[in-house]
Amino acid sequence: MGKIIHKTKPKKEIKKEDQNMGFKIIFFALNFLLVPFSAYTTFKGYSQFLGIPLAIVLALATGLMFFGLNYAIMTLREEGKPHFKQSVGFLLPLMISFFGNFPHFYGNQMQGSLLNEEVTHYKTTLTNTYNTAINKLERKRLDERQGIESKNELDILKTNLDADLKELKAQIQDGGCKGMCRQKWEEIRSLFMEYNKVHNGTNNAPPHISQIFTKSYNQFENLAMSNFKALLNKQKNEIENIDGQIDLDIKLLNDTDYSNLVKLSDTLLMAQNEERLKIEGGNLLKRIKATNDDLGQKASKLPGYEFTILPAPEEVNTKNIKGVLESAFIKNDNSSATIFSIILSLIIDLAVLGFVFLILSFKKVNQEEEIRGPNIQTLS
C-alpha cells in the first residue's frame, strides 16, 4: 500500500556568494575608476567658478551619491524590487557633475585653438591701435610743419627782399644813396613790418635810414639779411619744437610693452608652441588688453583718433565654466567638440548604471513559495 506525500520546494534565496563574480568585478572596477575621475573633473570645473572649498564639497557629494545610487540600484534590480525613485534621484548628481565634466573635456579640446584665435584678434587690435596712433602723430607733424612754412611765407618775403636790395644796390652804385636810398629802404622796412604784423603780431623792422651813419650798400644788406635770418631761425625753431614734441609722443608710445607683446604673440602662435600657448596665453591676453588701453589713452588727444577697447579676456579652459558654456552653446565655436564633450561627460557618469541595466534584466520575484506537483512514494 502506497502513501501520497506532498512536498514543497522553498524558494532559492539569492546569495552574494552565488552571484556572478565577473559581474561584480566589472561593477566595482567601473565604480572605482569612473566615479573618482568624475569627482575630480567636477572639482576642476567648479574650483575657479565657486572656489576650492565649495568645489571639494560638490565633488565629494556627487562621488558619494554616484557610489551609493549605483550600488542601491544594482541591489534592488537583483532582488527584483522597484528602483524608479533611485533612478530619478540619479539625475541630481548627474546634473551637478555634468557642469564640471563638460568644461574639462571641451576645454581640453578647444583651449588651444580658441586661444590662438583670441590672441590673434587681440594682437591685431593692439597693432591697429599703435599704428593708428603713429600715423596720426606723423600726420600732425606734417600738418604743423606745413602750417608754419606756408603761414610764414618766407620764400615770398625773400624774393621781394632780394629784388628791392638789388634795386638799392644799383642806385648806390649809380650815384650814391641820396633821397632814393631812403625811399627804397623804407620799402624794404615795409616788407618786414607787413610780414611781422600778419604773422607775428608785431611791427618789427630794420631801423630807419636816419640811424644809418654810412650809406654803403653792405650796411643795408647786412641789416636786411640779419632781420630775415632772425625770422628764418624763428621758423626753424618752431619746426624743431614740433618735431621734438612729436618724437617725444612717439617715444611714449614705444615705451609701452607693445613691441615685446607682438613678438611674444608671434612666438606663441606658432604651431609647435601650442602647449606653451595654453600655459601663457591667458596672461598674454591680459597684458595685451592693458597695453592697448594704455596706448589708446596716451593717443586719445590726437584729433580724430579712435581705438578699439578690448574686453576682458574670457579664456576658455577646463577651469572656466562660463567661458566654456558661452563658447559651446552661444557662440557655437565648434559643434563637433560640443557634441563629443557632451557624450563623454555623460558616459563617465552613466557607464556604471548603463552596465547594471544592460546586464541585470529586471524581473519581479514571486514572494510565495513555488508549489511543485505531488511526489508519490511507496512505503513498504
C-alpha atoms as one frame of an Amber mdcrd trajectory, in Angstrom:
protein
   0.000   0.000   0.000   1.382   3.383  -1.002   1.223   6.753   0.781   0.917
  10.026  -1.096   3.288  12.670   0.310   3.055  16.352  -0.795   6.356  18.264
  -0.666   7.009  21.934  -1.183  10.267  23.269  -2.532  11.306  26.500  -0.822
  12.334  29.490  -2.943  16.002  29.589  -3.515  17.463  32.751  -1.957  19.855
  34.951  -3.892  23.105  34.948  -2.011  26.080  37.167  -2.649  28.394  34.221
  -2.908  26.200  32.763  -5.663  26.185  35.911  -7.806  28.233  36.168 -10.916
  31.769  37.033  -9.857  32.610  38.557 -13.242  29.712  40.994 -12.985  30.830
  42.061  -9.516  34.389  42.641 -10.631  33.339  44.818 -13.572  30.760  46.688
 -11.498  33.156  47.680  -8.732  36.011  48.312 -11.166  33.868  50.789 -13.089
  32.789  52.461  -9.868  36.311  52.835  -8.519  37.660  54.089 -11.856  34.950
  56.338 -13.246  33.338  57.819 -10.136  36.589  59.245  -8.698  37.520  60.588
 -12.135  34.108  62.233 -12.414  34.554  63.725  -8.941  37.973  65.069  -9.968
  36.667  66.738 -13.128  33.719  68.100 -11.146  36.172  69.688  -8.729  38.287
  71.124 -11.551  35.223  72.534 -13.285  33.858  74.282 -10.205  37.105  75.311
  -8.489  37.541  78.641 -10.290  33.834  79.349 -10.602  32.801  78.645  -6.994
  36.088  78.470  -5.169  38.075  75.455  -3.974  36.196  74.698  -0.701  32.763
  74.550  -2.327  34.161  72.677  -5.325  35.550  69.998  -2.987  32.171  69.665
  -1.268  30.346  69.256  -4.595  32.892  66.769  -5.913  32.720  64.610  -2.780
  28.928  64.827  -2.638  28.444  63.761  -6.254  31.021  60.986  -5.902  29.312
  59.544  -2.824  25.880  59.818  -4.421  27.067  58.010  -7.543  28.640  55.220
  -5.461  25.552  54.832  -3.316  22.962  55.036  -6.091  24.860  52.672  -8.372
  25.088  50.075  -5.626  21.488  50.566  -4.466  20.050  50.273  -7.971  22.137
  47.178  -8.648  20.967  45.514  -5.418  17.304  46.375  -5.947  17.455  45.206
  -9.530  18.999  41.905  -8.490  16.275  41.377  -5.919  13.566  42.301  -8.399
  12.448  45.263  -6.326  11.270  48.643  -7.750  14.031  51.256  -8.184  12.307
  54.054 -10.092  12.885  56.644  -7.351  16.575  55.794  -7.149  16.882  56.097
 -10.942  15.204  59.517 -10.924  17.373  60.571  -7.983  20.409  59.763 -10.135
  19.643  62.940 -12.110  20.714  65.191  -9.216  24.401  64.211  -9.066  24.366
  63.805 -12.844  23.389  67.450 -13.402  25.900  68.701 -10.839  28.688  66.592
 -12.289  27.928  67.458 -15.907  28.881  71.128 -15.481  32.248  70.047 -14.147
  32.867  67.283 -16.647  31.828  69.219 -19.744  34.298  72.128 -19.259  37.033
  69.564 -18.690  36.505  67.759 -21.998  35.511  70.808 -24.065  38.232  72.993
 -22.601  40.948  70.438 -23.319  39.779  70.124 -26.913  39.239  73.790 -27.679
  41.617  75.713 -25.418  44.491  75.754 -27.901  42.502  76.731 -30.994  40.344
  79.304 -29.199  43.367  80.848 -27.514  45.044  81.040 -30.904  42.055  82.919
 -32.330  41.758  85.212 -29.328  45.469  86.050 -29.165  45.437  86.739 -32.922
  42.439  89.070 -32.506  43.967  90.865 -29.503  47.345  91.244 -31.220  45.700
  92.627 -34.382  43.698  95.133 -32.335  46.798  96.212 -30.409  48.749  96.646
 -33.645  45.967  98.760 -35.144  45.826 100.896 -32.002  49.579 101.502 -32.181
  49.804 102.075 -35.940  46.831 104.440 -35.948  48.424 106.497 -33.185  51.786
 106.640 -35.003  50.102 107.623 -38.274  48.111 110.352 -36.526  51.278 111.737
 -34.947  53.141 111.786 -38.264  50.127 113.451 -39.882  50.144 116.033 -37.111
  53.862 116.632 -37.660  53.342 117.153 -41.392  50.325 119.429 -40.949  52.006
 121.623 -38.353  55.211 121.884 -40.354  53.292 122.781 -43.488  51.225 125.242
 -41.495  54.310 127.054 -40.285  56.051 127.019 -43.630  53.020 128.233 -45.552
  51.990 130.639 -42.813  55.342 132.452 -42.673  55.694 132.746 -46.452  59.402
 133.383 -46.045  60.104 132.382 -49.612  57.899 135.213 -50.884  59.491 137.643
 -48.446  62.960 136.564 -49.571  62.065 137.024 -53.248  60.745 140.565 -52.678
  63.656 141.399 -50.405  66.222 140.284 -52.956  64.515 142.384 -55.657  64.468
 145.560 -53.507  68.055 145.080 -52.352  69.126 144.660 -55.957  67.481 147.967
 -56.873  69.019 149.640 -53.825  72.451 148.381 -54.758  72.042 149.698 -58.309
  71.010 153.145 -57.004  74.036 153.380 -54.735  76.397 152.234 -57.468  74.914
 154.706 -59.974  75.045 157.884 -57.941  75.182 157.363 -54.279  72.420 156.977
 -51.794  70.781 160.381 -51.802  66.997 160.549 -51.420  66.248 157.447 -53.461
  68.138 155.314 -50.915  65.824 156.447 -48.169  62.720 155.653 -50.244  63.906
 152.169 -51.202  64.982 151.412 -47.648  61.547 152.354 -46.368  60.036 149.954
 -48.892  62.319 147.210 -47.529  61.326 148.070 -43.968  57.659 147.859 -45.009
  58.191 144.296 -46.239  59.304 143.270 -42.752  56.629 145.306 -40.985  53.819
 143.820 -43.055  55.157 140.302 -42.626  55.571 140.630 -38.858  52.194 142.277
 -38.471  50.422 139.432 -40.281  52.409 136.502 -38.972  53.919 137.551 -35.657
  51.610 140.323 -34.447  54.414 142.895 -34.209  55.759 145.891 -36.211  59.391
 144.820 -36.043  61.557 146.046 -38.905  65.144 147.167 -39.587  65.995 150.694
 -38.256  65.109 153.882 -40.147  67.694 155.251 -42.573  68.389 158.183 -40.242
  70.003 155.735 -37.861  72.455 154.541 -40.503  75.636 156.561 -40.336  77.191
 155.280 -43.518  75.290 154.998 -46.750  77.135 151.912 -48.078  75.170 149.089
 -49.643  76.761 146.434 -47.406  75.301 148.002 -44.306  71.804 147.994 -45.833
  72.220 144.410 -46.926  73.548 143.271 -43.547  70.651 144.877 -41.683  68.048
 143.412 -44.040  69.552 139.936 -44.077  70.031 139.975 -40.313  66.306 140.566
 -39.880  65.474 137.890 -42.442  67.759 135.336 -40.752  66.075 136.054 -37.435
  62.713 135.188 -38.992  64.221 132.110 -40.632  65.696 130.958 -37.311  62.368
 131.541 -35.613  60.649 129.300 -38.169  63.370 126.664 -37.802  62.978 126.672
 -34.024  59.211 126.291 -34.310  59.636 123.312 -36.621  62.231 121.784 -34.277
  59.827 122.230 -31.380  57.107 120.435 -33.356  59.451 117.599 -34.272  60.676
 117.357 -30.691  57.156 117.106 -29.294  56.076 114.560 -31.893  59.217 112.495
 -31.300  58.515 112.610 -27.569  54.940 111.416 -28.101  56.174 108.578 -30.310
  58.728 107.628 -27.665  55.953 107.464 -25.058  54.098 105.014 -27.282  57.239
 102.951 -27.857  57.980 102.891 -24.128  54.910 100.703 -23.640  55.064  96.908
 -23.811  53.848  96.953 -27.420  56.897  95.536 -29.224  57.530  92.787 -26.672
  53.888  91.691 -26.732  53.784  91.472 -30.523  56.963  89.376 -30.563  55.665
  87.099 -27.793  52.317  86.711 -29.562  54.015  85.722 -32.806  56.078  83.156
 -30.921  53.159  81.573 -29.062  51.012  81.446 -32.200  53.461  79.077 -33.869
  52.045  75.562 -34.218  54.896  73.972 -32.277  54.214  76.223 -29.264  50.570
  75.234 -28.635  51.262  73.807 -25.166  53.161  76.934 -24.195  50.268  78.997
 -25.531  47.881  77.137 -23.210  50.095  77.977 -20.238  50.964  81.607 -21.051
  48.032  82.615 -23.268  45.721  83.850 -20.504  48.328  86.175 -19.021  49.328
  87.351 -22.505  45.744  88.405 -23.258  45.589  90.433 -20.039  48.866  92.183
 -20.867  47.726  92.970 -24.414  44.483  94.488 -23.134  46.342  96.640 -20.578
  48.829  97.866 -23.196  46.089  98.526 -25.747  44.211 100.650 -23.195  47.433
 102.467 -22.277  48.281 103.247 -25.911  44.753 104.422 -26.641  44.737 106.677
 -23.587  48.076 108.272 -24.489  46.938 108.949 -28.075  43.395 109.989 -27.184
  44.143 113.729 -27.514  45.098 113.410 -31.168  42.453 114.914 -33.484  40.141
 112.269 -34.874  41.883 109.429 -33.076  39.805 106.398 -32.088  40.782 102.939
 -30.903  39.043  99.664 -30.114  38.690  98.891 -26.421  39.379  95.208 -25.858
  37.035  93.325 -23.499  38.385  91.467 -20.511  39.694  88.151 -21.877  37.296
  85.228 -21.388  39.746  82.363 -21.583  38.144  79.037 -22.483  39.772  76.294
 -20.413  38.978  73.477 -18.023  38.520  75.902 -15.127  36.163  78.367 -16.754
  32.573  77.117 -16.829  31.142  80.419 -18.037  33.598  80.747 -20.914  33.146
  77.130 -21.946  29.344  77.264 -21.966  29.337  80.527 -23.908  31.763  79.140
 -26.481  29.933  75.817 -26.848  26.273  76.813 -26.717  26.072  80.544 -27.521
  28.911  81.205 -29.944  28.853  77.604 -31.189  32.574  77.751 -31.937  32.808
  74.037 -32.695  29.666  71.894 -32.743  31.633  68.638 -33.098  33.633  69.377
 -29.967  30.422  70.284 -28.142  28.672  67.012 -29.050  31.755  64.929 -28.276
  32.172  66.618 -24.884  28.509  66.083 -24.004  28.798  62.370 -24.821  31.981
  61.920 -22.795  30.585  63.915 -19.869  27.545  61.676 -19.687  29.360  58.401
 -20.318  31.663  58.653 -17.298  28.648  59.095 -15.007  26.200  56.767 -16.743
  28.566  53.944 -17.696  28.147  52.049 -14.414  24.379  52.496 -14.352  24.124
  51.521 -18.001  26.176  48.400 -17.312  23.806  47.430 -14.493  20.727  47.923
 -16.632  22.293  46.059 -19.534  23.461  43.008 -17.613  20.737  42.690 -14.999
  17.369  42.328 -16.663  14.635  43.354 -14.254  12.152  40.594 -13.297   9.896
  40.905 -10.320  10.429  37.944  -7.962   7.367  35.993  -6.666   7.346  36.170
  -2.885   5.389  32.927  -2.373   6.986  29.541  -2.346   6.732  27.667  -5.559
   4.440  24.550  -5.140   5.578  21.511  -7.006   3.410  18.539  -8.103   2.783
  15.571  -5.817   5.673  13.260  -5.092   4.365   9.679  -4.662   6.496   7.366
  -2.650   5.657   3.716  -1.978   6.287   2.659   1.540   6.803  -0.882   2.380
